[in-house]
Structure formats: C-alpha cells, structure tokens
Amino acid sequence: MKNSILSILVVACAVIGSVQVASAAGDAKTPRQMDWSFSGPFGTYDKAALQRGFLVFKSVCASCHSLDLIAFRNLEALGYEEGQIKNIAAEYTVMDGPNDEGDMFERPARPSDYFPSPFANTAAAKYANNGAYPPDLSLITKARKDGANYVYSLLTGYKDAPEYVQLMSGQHYNPYMAGGVIAMAAPLSDDQVAYEDETPTTADQYAKDVVQFLNWAAEPEMEARKRMGVKVLFFLSIFALVMYGVKRKIWHDVH
Ligand code: HEC
C-alpha cells in the first residue's frame, strides 16, 4: 500500500516536472509595461500619434502584413479629411469585377474599399517570407496577451541570440516571442520614415506610434466604450444617492 502511494507520488512529480520544463521552453519575456495614452478608464487615442503610426504601418509593415478589417474611410477617426482619405485610398490598387465581359480588373481604391493585402494568397505570403506567415494585424493587439505592450516590446526587443539558441537562416532572436525565435527580421530602424512634425524619428518612437495605430485598428470603438462607462458610473452614483433618500423616507417611522 505504502509503496503504491509512493510510486503514484513519484509519477505525479515527474509529470508536473516535465510540464514545467516544457512551458519554460515556450516562455517569453514579460512585455515592458508602457504608459499609453489609451490605457485606463479615461484613456483616449492621441490623433497625432495615430496618424504617425499609420504612416509607419503604411511605409513599413504593409509590405508584409494585411489589415483586413480596416477600410480607408475608417481613417476618418485618425483626423483625416474626406479629401485626404480619397488620396490615401487612390495610392492603392484593388481587384474589382467582373465587368460586362466577365473579366476581373484592377482599379484605384476608393474610401469604401478595405486595405488590400500585400500578397495574393497565404501561399504567396509564406513563399516570400521563408515559409512563415505574416499574420493580419487588424486584431493583433487583442489577439496577444497584453497586446499593446507585447507588440511594442517585440518590435524593440531584437537582440543577438545567446549561445544556446541555434538560429536557422531567416530566423531571428527575440526574447519576447514565445520560444525566442521569430521569422520577422527587426522591421524598424532609426530615420526610416520621415515625420512631418518634430517627433523624433527613432525606431523606438516608430514602435510606440505604430502600436497606438494597431490598438486603434483592433479597438476603434474604445473611446466611445470608455465614455459610456464613465456616464453609466455617474448615473449609477446619482441613482444610488436618490434611492438612499427614498429608503430613508420610507423607513422614517419604523424604529
Ligand atoms: C519583410 C516582411 C515583414 C515586415 C516588413 C514586417 N513583418 Fe511582422 N511578421 C513578418 C513575418 C514573416 C511574421 C511571422 C513570424 C513568425 O511567425 O515567426 C511576422 C509577425 C509579426 C507579428 C506577430 C508576432 C507573433 O506574436 O506571432 C507582429 C505583431 C508583427 N509581425 C508586427 C509587425 C509590425 C508592427 C511591422 C511594421 C513595423 C511588421 N511586422 C513588419 C514579416 C514582416
């Protein structure tokens, strides 16, 4: 009896031990905690940062990543005018059709079009990226735990691989990626994108701005949601006071 309990314990310890080893291999460094304008119950987006972030996305990330859920007209939320949005859309070509003759044709994008994907299909995207698929970025800050901090840390966290990590060609070391190995080369470097304002053109600033933009893309309704939350709390606190008054009045004569 004693022996069998002992052997169950030994097996249990071995199982728990191996599970821990396995998860240690997949462990990623905890993202750096940044102070975003959009965090907290009163958080809002910074429109200038959104526009800069869009510029970074468009000039850098969009050559590999799609942004399927965003239409050009949604960019109004970033503070662009209708005319500006038309011009931005017209820089892109989309596939339309079929026309009267049954053929598909290309035309400049309109504000109602969605961002076209940089690759024709998944296979083409993988082929161009050493077999790795660049995921759609529309919901990336929601799809990853602690998304905004994670994407920021990932973009700025590239390092030389420690000796015990063997990289194959096309692989890069990044401690924030689960497993530490990522197929995306560090996409940002200083002075890569020209800003129209005085904001510093450093890789770190690009990362902050593009994360603000991607967070907006994933959660365009965030400001309205938070405003509503504050209104609801305000209403509930006034309502609680009124109800307290009512309660006192009703129970006034009961001792
Ligand atoms: C040259 C192509 C290329 C460019 C440019 C590029 N990426 Fe990537 N990205 C990839 C590939 C390929 C992967 C998939 C990596 C993997 O699975 O190992 C990826 C993965 C990612 C991931 C997901 C990581 C995860 O947790 O799975 C994020 C986030 C990301 N990229 C953000 C960006 C941002 C933001 C930019 C622009 C600043 C950018 N990328 C520019 C190719 C690119």
PDB file of C-alpha atoms and ligand atoms in Angstrom:
ATOM      1  CA  MET A   1       0.000   0.000   0.000  1.00  0.00           C
ATOM      2  CA  LYS A   2       2.699   2.441   1.098  1.00  0.00           C
ATOM      3  CA  ASN A   3       4.747   1.519  -1.938  1.00  0.00           C
ATOM      4  CA  SER A   4       1.958   2.186  -4.404  1.00  0.00           C
ATOM      5  CA  ILE A   5       1.210   5.603  -2.886  1.00  0.00           C
ATOM      6  CA  LEU A   6       4.889   6.380  -3.117  1.00  0.00           C
ATOM      7  CA  SER A   7       5.071   5.359  -6.767  1.00  0.00           C
ATOM      8  CA  ILE A   8       1.978   7.448  -7.607  1.00  0.00           C
ATOM      9  CA  LEU A   9       3.680  10.415  -5.953  1.00  0.00           C
ATOM     10  CA  VAL A  10       6.882   9.828  -7.917  1.00  0.00           C
ATOM     11  CA  VAL A  11       4.959   9.606 -11.212  1.00  0.00           C
ATOM     12  CA  ALA A  12       2.961  12.758 -10.370  1.00  0.00           C
ATOM     13  CA  CYS A  13       6.136  14.676  -9.572  1.00  0.00           C
ATOM     14  CA  ALA A  14       7.726  13.513 -12.828  1.00  0.00           C
ATOM     15  CA  VAL A  15       4.663  14.607 -14.853  1.00  0.00           C
ATOM     16  CA  ILE A  16       4.457  18.026 -13.162  1.00  0.00           C
ATOM     17  CA  GLY A  17       8.216  18.444 -13.574  1.00  0.00           C
ATOM     18  CA  SER A  18       8.156  17.697 -17.293  1.00  0.00           C
ATOM     19  CA  VAL A  19       5.197  20.023 -17.861  1.00  0.00           C
ATOM     20  CA  GLN A  20       7.175  22.837 -16.233  1.00  0.00           C
ATOM     21  CA  VAL A  21      10.216  22.153 -18.378  1.00  0.00           C
ATOM     22  CA  ALA A  22       8.024  22.199 -21.497  1.00  0.00           C
ATOM     23  CA  SER A  23       6.449  25.538 -20.604  1.00  0.00           C
ATOM     24  CA  ALA A  24       9.852  27.002 -19.758  1.00  0.00           C
ATOM     25  CA  ALA A  25      10.961  26.305 -23.336  1.00  0.00           C
ATOM     26  CA  GLY A  26       7.957  28.234 -24.682  1.00  0.00           C
ATOM     27  CA  ASP A  27       8.243  31.035 -22.144  1.00  0.00           C
ATOM     28  CA  ALA A  28       8.595  34.526 -23.498  1.00  0.00           C
ATOM     29  CA  LYS A  29       9.934  37.516 -21.606  1.00  0.00           C
ATOM     30  CA  THR A  30       7.173  39.594 -19.951  1.00  0.00           C
ATOM     31  CA  PRO A  31       6.479  42.648 -22.143  1.00  0.00           C
ATOM     32  CA  ARG A  32       7.732  46.045 -20.989  1.00  0.00           C
ATOM     33  CA  GLN A  33       4.893  47.970 -19.351  1.00  0.00           C
ATOM     34  CA  MET A  34       4.398  51.245 -21.191  1.00  0.00           C
ATOM     35  CA  ASP A  35       2.344  54.278 -20.253  1.00  0.00           C
ATOM     36  CA  TRP A  36      -0.130  54.510 -23.173  1.00  0.00           C
ATOM     37  CA  SER A  37      -2.485  57.459 -23.628  1.00  0.00           C
ATOM     38  CA  PHE A  38      -5.233  54.913 -24.308  1.00  0.00           C
ATOM     39  CA  SER A  39      -4.879  52.818 -21.150  1.00  0.00           C
ATOM     40  CA  GLY A  40      -7.003  53.258 -18.031  1.00  0.00           C
ATOM     41  CA  PRO A  41     -10.697  54.083 -17.708  1.00  0.00           C
ATOM     42  CA  PHE A  42     -10.292  57.608 -19.132  1.00  0.00           C
ATOM     43  CA  GLY A  43      -7.777  56.656 -21.836  1.00  0.00           C
ATOM     44  CA  THR A  44      -8.042  58.268 -25.270  1.00  0.00           C
ATOM     45  CA  TYR A  45      -6.159  57.935 -28.523  1.00  0.00           C
ATOM     46  CA  ASP A  46      -3.634  60.574 -29.476  1.00  0.00           C
ATOM     47  CA  LYS A  47      -4.634  61.547 -33.025  1.00  0.00           C
ATOM     48  CA  ALA A  48      -1.184  62.818 -33.993  1.00  0.00           C
ATOM     49  CA  ALA A  49       0.340  59.529 -32.818  1.00  0.00           C
ATOM     50  CA  LEU A  50      -2.346  57.592 -34.720  1.00  0.00           C
ATOM     51  CA  GLN A  51      -1.504  59.417 -37.936  1.00  0.00           C
ATOM     52  CA  ARG A  52       2.224  58.833 -37.445  1.00  0.00           C
ATOM     53  CA  GLY A  53       1.534  55.198 -36.616  1.00  0.00           C
ATOM     54  CA  PHE A  54      -0.497  54.826 -39.776  1.00  0.00           C
ATOM     55  CA  LEU A  55       2.406  56.289 -41.754  1.00  0.00           C
ATOM     56  CA  VAL A  56       4.751  53.713 -40.193  1.00  0.00           C
ATOM     57  CA  PHE A  57       2.307  50.900 -40.890  1.00  0.00           C
ATOM     58  CA  LYS A  58       1.823  52.004 -44.492  1.00  0.00           C
ATOM     59  CA  SER A  59       5.525  52.569 -45.214  1.00  0.00           C
ATOM     60  CA  VAL A  60       6.933  49.560 -43.369  1.00  0.00           C
ATOM     61  CA  CYS A  61       4.562  46.866 -42.100  1.00  0.00           C
ATOM     62  CA  ALA A  62       2.116  46.903 -45.038  1.00  0.00           C
ATOM     63  CA  SER A  63       4.664  45.361 -47.373  1.00  0.00           C
ATOM     64  CA  CYS A  64       4.222  42.065 -45.481  1.00  0.00           C
ATOM     65  CA  HIS A  65       1.135  42.367 -43.257  1.00  0.00           C
ATOM     66  CA  SER A  66      -2.507  42.790 -44.249  1.00  0.00           C
ATOM     67  CA  LEU A  67      -5.039  44.879 -42.305  1.00  0.00           C
ATOM     68  CA  ASP A  68      -8.217  43.169 -43.473  1.00  0.00           C
ATOM     69  CA  LEU A  69     -10.740  44.760 -41.122  1.00  0.00           C
ATOM     70  CA  ILE A  70      -9.919  48.402 -41.811  1.00  0.00           C
ATOM     71  CA  ALA A  71     -11.444  50.324 -44.721  1.00  0.00           C
ATOM     72  CA  PHE A  72      -9.894  53.582 -45.890  1.00  0.00           C
ATOM     73  CA  ARG A  73     -12.969  55.522 -44.747  1.00  0.00           C
ATOM     74  CA  ASN A  74     -12.322  54.322 -41.180  1.00  0.00           C
ATOM     75  CA  LEU A  75      -9.234  56.555 -41.208  1.00  0.00           C
ATOM     76  CA  GLU A  76     -11.578  59.467 -40.546  1.00  0.00           C
ATOM     77  CA  ALA A  77     -11.195  58.555 -36.877  1.00  0.00           C
ATOM     78  CA  LEU A  78      -7.498  59.484 -37.138  1.00  0.00           C
ATOM     79  CA  GLY A  79      -8.478  63.049 -38.005  1.00  0.00           C
ATOM     80  CA  TYR A  80      -8.107  62.872 -41.800  1.00  0.00           C
ATOM     81  CA  GLU A  81     -10.494  64.866 -44.020  1.00  0.00           C
ATOM     82  CA  GLU A  82     -12.554  63.231 -46.751  1.00  0.00           C
ATOM     83  CA  GLY A  83     -10.251  64.536 -49.499  1.00  0.00           C
ATOM     84  CA  GLN A  84      -7.146  63.237 -47.736  1.00  0.00           C
ATOM     85  CA  ILE A  85      -8.749  59.809 -47.379  1.00  0.00           C
ATOM     86  CA  LYS A  86      -9.582  59.739 -51.076  1.00  0.00           C
ATOM     87  CA  ASN A  87      -5.945  60.486 -51.866  1.00  0.00           C
ATOM     88  CA  ILE A  88      -4.664  57.833 -49.469  1.00  0.00           C
ATOM     89  CA  ALA A  89      -7.029  55.248 -50.983  1.00  0.00           C
ATOM     90  CA  ALA A  90      -6.031  56.195 -54.523  1.00  0.00           C
ATOM     91  CA  GLU A  91      -2.429  55.189 -53.757  1.00  0.00           C
ATOM     92  CA  TYR A  92      -3.608  51.568 -53.639  1.00  0.00           C
ATOM     93  CA  THR A  93      -4.866  49.282 -56.379  1.00  0.00           C
ATOM     94  CA  VAL A  94      -7.663  46.799 -55.725  1.00  0.00           C
ATOM     95  CA  MET A  95      -9.131  43.985 -57.777  1.00  0.00           C
ATOM     96  CA  ASP A  96     -12.732  44.545 -58.850  1.00  0.00           C
ATOM     97  CA  GLY A  97     -15.165  42.940 -61.221  1.00  0.00           C
ATOM     98  CA  PRO A  98     -16.327  41.032 -63.063  1.00  0.00           C
ATOM     99  CA  ASN A  99     -17.084  43.691 -65.693  1.00  0.00           C
ATOM    100  CA  ASP A 100     -19.620  43.341 -68.518  1.00  0.00           C
ATOM    101  CA  GLU A 101     -17.278  40.989 -70.315  1.00  0.00           C
ATOM    102  CA  GLY A 102     -16.849  38.824 -67.248  1.00  0.00           C
ATOM    103  CA  ASP A 103     -13.266  39.843 -66.546  1.00  0.00           C
ATOM    104  CA  MET A 104     -11.784  40.942 -63.222  1.00  0.00           C
ATOM    105  CA  PHE A 105      -9.953  44.239 -63.437  1.00  0.00           C
ATOM    106  CA  GLU A 106      -7.756  46.447 -61.288  1.00  0.00           C
ATOM    107  CA  ARG A 107      -8.685  49.976 -60.281  1.00  0.00           C
ATOM    108  CA  PRO A 108      -7.508  52.594 -57.774  1.00  0.00           C
ATOM    109  CA  ALA A 109      -9.008  52.006 -54.320  1.00  0.00           C
ATOM    110  CA  ARG A 110     -11.913  54.115 -53.037  1.00  0.00           C
ATOM    111  CA  PRO A 111     -12.612  55.160 -49.426  1.00  0.00           C
ATOM    112  CA  SER A 112     -15.136  52.306 -49.098  1.00  0.00           C
ATOM    113  CA  ASP A 113     -12.517  49.673 -50.004  1.00  0.00           C
ATOM    114  CA  TYR A 114     -10.651  47.685 -47.370  1.00  0.00           C
ATOM    115  CA  PHE A 115      -6.861  47.697 -47.182  1.00  0.00           C
ATOM    116  CA  PRO A 116      -5.634  45.371 -49.896  1.00  0.00           C
ATOM    117  CA  SER A 117      -3.438  42.505 -48.767  1.00  0.00           C
ATOM    118  CA  PRO A 118       0.221  42.703 -49.889  1.00  0.00           C
ATOM    119  CA  PHE A 119       0.132  39.093 -51.119  1.00  0.00           C
ATOM    120  CA  ALA A 120      -2.308  37.367 -53.465  1.00  0.00           C
ATOM    121  CA  ASN A 121      -2.848  34.468 -51.023  1.00  0.00           C
ATOM    122  CA  THR A 122      -1.419  32.678 -47.987  1.00  0.00           C
ATOM    123  CA  ALA A 123       0.926  30.520 -50.046  1.00  0.00           C
ATOM    124  CA  ALA A 124       2.439  33.565 -51.761  1.00  0.00           C
ATOM    125  CA  ALA A 125       2.850  35.278 -48.375  1.00  0.00           C
ATOM    126  CA  LYS A 126       4.650  32.244 -46.921  1.00  0.00           C
ATOM    127  CA  TYR A 127       6.794  31.800 -50.000  1.00  0.00           C
ATOM    128  CA  ALA A 128       8.009  35.397 -49.736  1.00  0.00           C
ATOM    129  CA  ASN A 129       8.779  35.037 -46.009  1.00  0.00           C
ATOM    130  CA  ASN A 130      10.818  31.866 -45.687  1.00  0.00           C
ATOM    131  CA  GLY A 131       7.741  29.758 -45.018  1.00  0.00           C
ATOM    132  CA  ALA A 132       6.430  31.941 -42.151  1.00  0.00           C
ATOM    133  CA  TYR A 133       3.068  33.658 -42.492  1.00  0.00           C
ATOM    134  CA  PRO A 134       2.908  37.351 -41.545  1.00  0.00           C
ATOM    135  CA  PRO A 135      -0.395  37.460 -39.616  1.00  0.00           C
ATOM    136  CA  ASP A 136      -3.105  40.025 -40.348  1.00  0.00           C
ATOM    137  CA  LEU A 137      -2.551  42.932 -37.943  1.00  0.00           C
ATOM    138  CA  SER A 138      -6.169  44.187 -37.615  1.00  0.00           C
ATOM    139  CA  LEU A 139      -6.718  42.456 -34.272  1.00  0.00           C
ATOM    140  CA  ILE A 140      -3.160  41.679 -33.201  1.00  0.00           C
ATOM    141  CA  THR A 141      -3.228  43.813 -30.029  1.00  0.00           C
ATOM    142  CA  LYS A 142      -6.308  41.890 -28.928  1.00  0.00           C
ATOM    143  CA  ALA A 143      -5.095  38.508 -30.132  1.00  0.00           C
ATOM    144  CA  ARG A 144      -1.980  38.567 -27.950  1.00  0.00           C
ATOM    145  CA  LYS A 145      -1.894  38.771 -24.170  1.00  0.00           C
ATOM    146  CA  ASP A 146      -1.068  42.316 -23.015  1.00  0.00           C
ATOM    147  CA  GLY A 147      -1.196  43.137 -26.751  1.00  0.00           C
ATOM    148  CA  ALA A 148      -0.029  46.757 -26.973  1.00  0.00           C
ATOM    149  CA  ASN A 149       2.902  46.210 -24.603  1.00  0.00           C
ATOM    150  CA  TYR A 150       3.698  42.915 -26.315  1.00  0.00           C
ATOM    151  CA  VAL A 151       3.833  44.333 -29.859  1.00  0.00           C
ATOM    152  CA  TYR A 152       5.898  47.304 -28.652  1.00  0.00           C
ATOM    153  CA  SER A 153       8.331  45.039 -26.799  1.00  0.00           C
ATOM    154  CA  LEU A 154       8.552  42.670 -29.747  1.00  0.00           C
ATOM    155  CA  LEU A 155       9.348  45.465 -32.202  1.00  0.00           C
ATOM    156  CA  THR A 156      12.030  46.970 -29.987  1.00  0.00           C
ATOM    157  CA  GLY A 157      13.286  43.749 -28.368  1.00  0.00           C
ATOM    158  CA  TYR A 158      15.517  42.182 -31.043  1.00  0.00           C
ATOM    159  CA  LYS A 159      18.860  41.005 -29.667  1.00  0.00           C
ATOM    160  CA  ASP A 160      21.839  38.895 -30.670  1.00  0.00           C
ATOM    161  CA  ALA A 161      20.970  35.275 -29.963  1.00  0.00           C
ATOM    162  CA  PRO A 162      22.540  33.804 -26.815  1.00  0.00           C
ATOM    163  CA  GLU A 163      24.932  30.896 -27.449  1.00  0.00           C
ATOM    164  CA  TYR A 164      22.441  28.150 -26.582  1.00  0.00           C
ATOM    165  CA  VAL A 165      19.968  29.300 -29.290  1.00  0.00           C
ATOM    166  CA  GLN A 166      20.638  27.907 -32.752  1.00  0.00           C
ATOM    167  CA  LEU A 167      19.100  30.075 -35.469  1.00  0.00           C
ATOM    168  CA  MET A 168      18.417  28.750 -38.938  1.00  0.00           C
ATOM    169  CA  SER A 169      18.606  31.083 -41.911  1.00  0.00           C
ATOM    170  CA  GLY A 170      15.680  33.521 -41.947  1.00  0.00           C
ATOM    171  CA  GLN A 171      15.285  33.229 -38.174  1.00  0.00           C
ATOM    172  CA  HIS A 172      15.923  35.994 -35.657  1.00  0.00           C
ATOM    173  CA  TYR A 173      16.239  36.088 -31.905  1.00  0.00           C
ATOM    174  CA  ASN A 174      13.629  37.990 -29.918  1.00  0.00           C
ATOM    175  CA  PRO A 175      13.100  37.152 -26.240  1.00  0.00           C
ATOM    176  CA  TYR A 176       9.505  38.482 -26.285  1.00  0.00           C
ATOM    177  CA  MET A 177       8.412  35.933 -28.900  1.00  0.00           C
ATOM    178  CA  ALA A 178       7.300  32.590 -27.455  1.00  0.00           C
ATOM    179  CA  GLY A 179      10.289  30.296 -27.930  1.00  0.00           C
ATOM    180  CA  GLY A 180      12.575  33.273 -28.603  1.00  0.00           C
ATOM    181  CA  VAL A 181      12.776  32.676 -32.358  1.00  0.00           C
ATOM    182  CA  ILE A 182      10.872  34.758 -34.943  1.00  0.00           C
ATOM    183  CA  ALA A 183      10.852  34.731 -38.751  1.00  0.00           C
ATOM    184  CA  MET A 184      10.351  38.504 -38.996  1.00  0.00           C
ATOM    185  CA  ALA A 185      13.596  40.492 -39.153  1.00  0.00           C
ATOM    186  CA  ALA A 186      13.607  43.644 -36.971  1.00  0.00           C
ATOM    187  CA  PRO A 187      11.375  45.830 -39.148  1.00  0.00           C
ATOM    188  CA  LEU A 188      12.190  49.246 -37.652  1.00  0.00           C
ATOM    189  CA  SER A 189      15.377  51.287 -37.644  1.00  0.00           C
ATOM    190  CA  ASP A 190      16.121  54.963 -36.923  1.00  0.00           C
ATOM    191  CA  ASP A 191      15.271  57.547 -39.607  1.00  0.00           C
ATOM    192  CA  GLN A 192      13.400  55.023 -41.727  1.00  0.00           C
ATOM    193  CA  VAL A 193      10.189  57.035 -42.023  1.00  0.00           C
ATOM    194  CA  ALA A 194      10.063  60.842 -42.367  1.00  0.00           C
ATOM    195  CA  TYR A 195       7.640  62.537 -39.948  1.00  0.00           C
ATOM    196  CA  GLU A 196       6.065  65.850 -40.867  1.00  0.00           C
ATOM    197  CA  ASP A 197       6.152  67.173 -37.317  1.00  0.00           C
ATOM    198  CA  GLU A 198       9.056  67.466 -34.877  1.00  0.00           C
ATOM    199  CA  THR A 199       8.565  63.992 -33.398  1.00  0.00           C
ATOM    200  CA  PRO A 200      11.895  62.126 -33.178  1.00  0.00           C
ATOM    201  CA  THR A 201      12.355  59.613 -35.994  1.00  0.00           C
ATOM    202  CA  THR A 202      13.734  56.785 -33.865  1.00  0.00           C
ATOM    203  CA  ALA A 203      12.868  53.102 -34.065  1.00  0.00           C
ATOM    204  CA  ASP A 204      11.516  53.362 -30.516  1.00  0.00           C
ATOM    205  CA  GLN A 205       9.144  56.208 -31.446  1.00  0.00           C
ATOM    206  CA  TYR A 206       8.006  54.367 -34.596  1.00  0.00           C
ATOM    207  CA  ALA A 207       7.206  51.338 -32.451  1.00  0.00           C
ATOM    208  CA  LYS A 208       5.164  53.448 -29.997  1.00  0.00           C
ATOM    209  CA  ASP A 209       3.248  55.141 -32.807  1.00  0.00           C
ATOM    210  CA  VAL A 210       2.519  52.003 -34.805  1.00  0.00           C
ATOM    211  CA  VAL A 211       1.289  50.268 -31.644  1.00  0.00           C
ATOM    212  CA  GLN A 212      -1.081  53.173 -30.964  1.00  0.00           C
ATOM    213  CA  PHE A 213      -2.342  52.771 -34.545  1.00  0.00           C
ATOM    214  CA  LEU A 214      -2.712  48.991 -34.276  1.00  0.00           C
ATOM    215  CA  ASN A 215      -4.519  49.324 -30.960  1.00  0.00           C
ATOM    216  CA  TRP A 216      -6.957  51.706 -32.629  1.00  0.00           C
ATOM    217  CA  ALA A 217      -7.374  49.265 -35.550  1.00  0.00           C
ATOM    218  CA  ALA A 218      -8.255  46.480 -33.101  1.00  0.00           C
ATOM    219  CA  GLU A 219     -10.484  48.646 -30.928  1.00  0.00           C
ATOM    220  CA  PRO A 220     -11.781  51.679 -32.843  1.00  0.00           C
ATOM    221  CA  GLU A 221     -14.786  51.887 -30.514  1.00  0.00           C
ATOM    222  CA  MET A 222     -12.638  52.101 -27.348  1.00  0.00           C
ATOM    223  CA  GLU A 223     -13.177  55.823 -26.687  1.00  0.00           C
ATOM    224  CA  ALA A 224     -16.968  55.562 -27.037  1.00  0.00           C
ATOM    225  CA  ARG A 225     -16.981  52.479 -24.816  1.00  0.00           C
ATOM    226  CA  LYS A 226     -14.983  54.212 -22.076  1.00  0.00           C
ATOM    227  CA  ARG A 227     -17.099  57.385 -22.292  1.00  0.00           C
ATOM    228  CA  MET A 228     -20.219  55.271 -21.904  1.00  0.00           C
ATOM    229  CA  GLY A 229     -18.667  53.504 -18.908  1.00  0.00           C
ATOM    230  CA  VAL A 230     -17.998  56.816 -17.169  1.00  0.00           C
ATOM    231  CA  LYS A 231     -21.562  58.023 -17.909  1.00  0.00           C
ATOM    232  CA  VAL A 232     -23.031  54.806 -16.542  1.00  0.00           C
ATOM    233  CA  LEU A 233     -20.997  55.065 -13.344  1.00  0.00           C
ATOM    234  CA  PHE A 234     -22.005  58.713 -12.940  1.00  0.00           C
ATOM    235  CA  PHE A 235     -25.661  57.819 -13.433  1.00  0.00           C
ATOM    236  CA  LEU A 236     -25.455  54.900 -11.016  1.00  0.00           C
ATOM    237  CA  SER A 237     -23.889  57.004  -8.276  1.00  0.00           C
ATOM    238  CA  ILE A 238     -26.582  59.704  -8.553  1.00  0.00           C
ATOM    239  CA  PHE A 239     -29.213  56.970  -8.676  1.00  0.00           C
ATOM    240  CA  ALA A 240     -27.766  55.361  -5.542  1.00  0.00           C
ATOM    241  CA  LEU A 241     -27.995  58.709  -3.685  1.00  0.00           C
ATOM    242  CA  VAL A 242     -31.627  59.176  -4.768  1.00  0.00           C
ATOM    243  CA  MET A 243     -32.505  55.632  -3.725  1.00  0.00           C
ATOM    244  CA  TYR A 244     -30.824  56.184  -0.359  1.00  0.00           C
ATOM    245  CA  GLY A 245     -33.032  59.255   0.125  1.00  0.00           C
ATOM    246  CA  VAL A 246     -36.108  57.259  -0.828  1.00  0.00           C
ATOM    247  CA  LYS A 247     -35.180  54.472   1.572  1.00  0.00           C
ATOM    248  CA  ARG A 248     -34.735  56.932   4.447  1.00  0.00           C
ATOM    249  CA  LYS A 249     -38.092  58.493   3.741  1.00  0.00           C
ATOM    250  CA  ILE A 250     -39.979  55.198   3.541  1.00  0.00           C
ATOM    251  CA  TRP A 251     -38.401  53.737   6.691  1.00  0.00           C
ATOM    252  CA  HIS A 252     -38.552  57.037   8.547  1.00  0.00           C
ATOM    253  CA  ASP A 253     -41.264  55.999  11.030  1.00  0.00           C
ATOM    254  CA  VAL A 254     -40.067  52.455  11.685  1.00  0.00           C
ATOM    255  CA  HIS A 255     -37.936  52.213  14.840  1.00  0.00           C
TER     256      HIS A 255
HETATM  257  C1  HEC B   1       9.559  41.675 -44.507  1.00  0.00           C
HETATM  258  C2  HEC B   1       8.262  41.296 -44.031  1.00  0.00           C
HETATM  259  C3  HEC B   1       7.743  41.906 -42.739  1.00  0.00           C
HETATM  260  C4  HEC B   1       7.667  43.236 -42.389  1.00  0.00           C
HETATM  261  C5  HEC B   1       8.121  44.461 -43.175  1.00  0.00           C
HETATM  262  C6  HEC B   1       7.013  43.263 -41.092  1.00  0.00           C
HETATM  263  N1  HEC B   1       6.711  41.986 -40.674  1.00  0.00           N
HETATM  264 FE1  HEC B   1       5.796  41.471 -38.965  1.00  0.00          FE
HETATM  265  N2  HEC B   1       5.968  39.495 -39.426  1.00  0.00           N
HETATM  266  C7  HEC B   1       6.524  39.006 -40.593  1.00  0.00           C
HETATM  267  C8  HEC B   1       6.507  37.562 -40.549  1.00  0.00           C
HETATM  268  C9  HEC B   1       7.026  36.628 -41.640  1.00  0.00           C
HETATM  269  C10 HEC B   1       5.918  37.194 -39.311  1.00  0.00           C
HETATM  270  C11 HEC B   1       5.697  35.793 -38.743  1.00  0.00           C
HETATM  271  C12 HEC B   1       6.844  35.498 -37.794  1.00  0.00           C
HETATM  272  C13 HEC B   1       6.825  34.118 -37.204  1.00  0.00           C
HETATM  273  O1  HEC B   1       5.767  33.502 -37.137  1.00  0.00           O
HETATM  274  O2  HEC B   1       7.912  33.675 -36.773  1.00  0.00           O
HETATM  275  C14 HEC B   1       5.579  38.447 -38.639  1.00  0.00           C
HETATM  276  C15 HEC B   1       4.985  38.515 -37.391  1.00  0.00           C
HETATM  277  C16 HEC B   1       4.591  39.673 -36.790  1.00  0.00           C
HETATM  278  C17 HEC B   1       3.853  39.746 -35.543  1.00  0.00           C
HETATM  279  C18 HEC B   1       3.306  38.573 -34.748  1.00  0.00           C
HETATM  280  C19 HEC B   1       4.258  38.001 -33.764  1.00  0.00           C
HETATM  281  C20 HEC B   1       3.535  36.922 -33.009  1.00  0.00           C
HETATM  282  O3  HEC B   1       3.288  37.083 -31.808  1.00  0.00           O
HETATM  283  O4  HEC B   1       3.169  35.910 -33.630  1.00  0.00           O
HETATM  284  C21 HEC B   1       3.629  41.083 -35.271  1.00  0.00           C
HETATM  285  C22 HEC B   1       2.911  41.672 -34.080  1.00  0.00           C
HETATM  286  C23 HEC B   1       4.246  41.824 -36.344  1.00  0.00           C
HETATM  287  N3  HEC B   1       4.823  40.949 -37.237  1.00  0.00           N
HETATM  288  C24 HEC B   1       4.224  43.202 -36.422  1.00  0.00           C
HETATM  289  C25 HEC B   1       4.834  43.924 -37.439  1.00  0.00           C
HETATM  290  C26 HEC B   1       4.824  45.371 -37.492  1.00  0.00           C
HETATM  291  C27 HEC B   1       4.121  46.277 -36.498  1.00  0.00           C
HETATM  292  C28 HEC B   1       5.537  45.720 -38.595  1.00  0.00           C
HETATM  293  C29 HEC B   1       5.855  47.112 -39.082  1.00  0.00           C
HETATM  294  C30 HEC B   1       6.548  47.966 -38.160  1.00  0.00           C
HETATM  295  C31 HEC B   1       5.975  44.487 -39.238  1.00  0.00           C
HETATM  296  N4  HEC B   1       5.524  43.426 -38.505  1.00  0.00           N
HETATM  297  C32 HEC B   1       6.731  44.421 -40.401  1.00  0.00           C
HETATM  298  C33 HEC B   1       7.024  39.751 -41.646  1.00  0.00           C
HETATM  299  C34 HEC B   1       7.146  41.124 -41.653  1.00  0.00           C
END
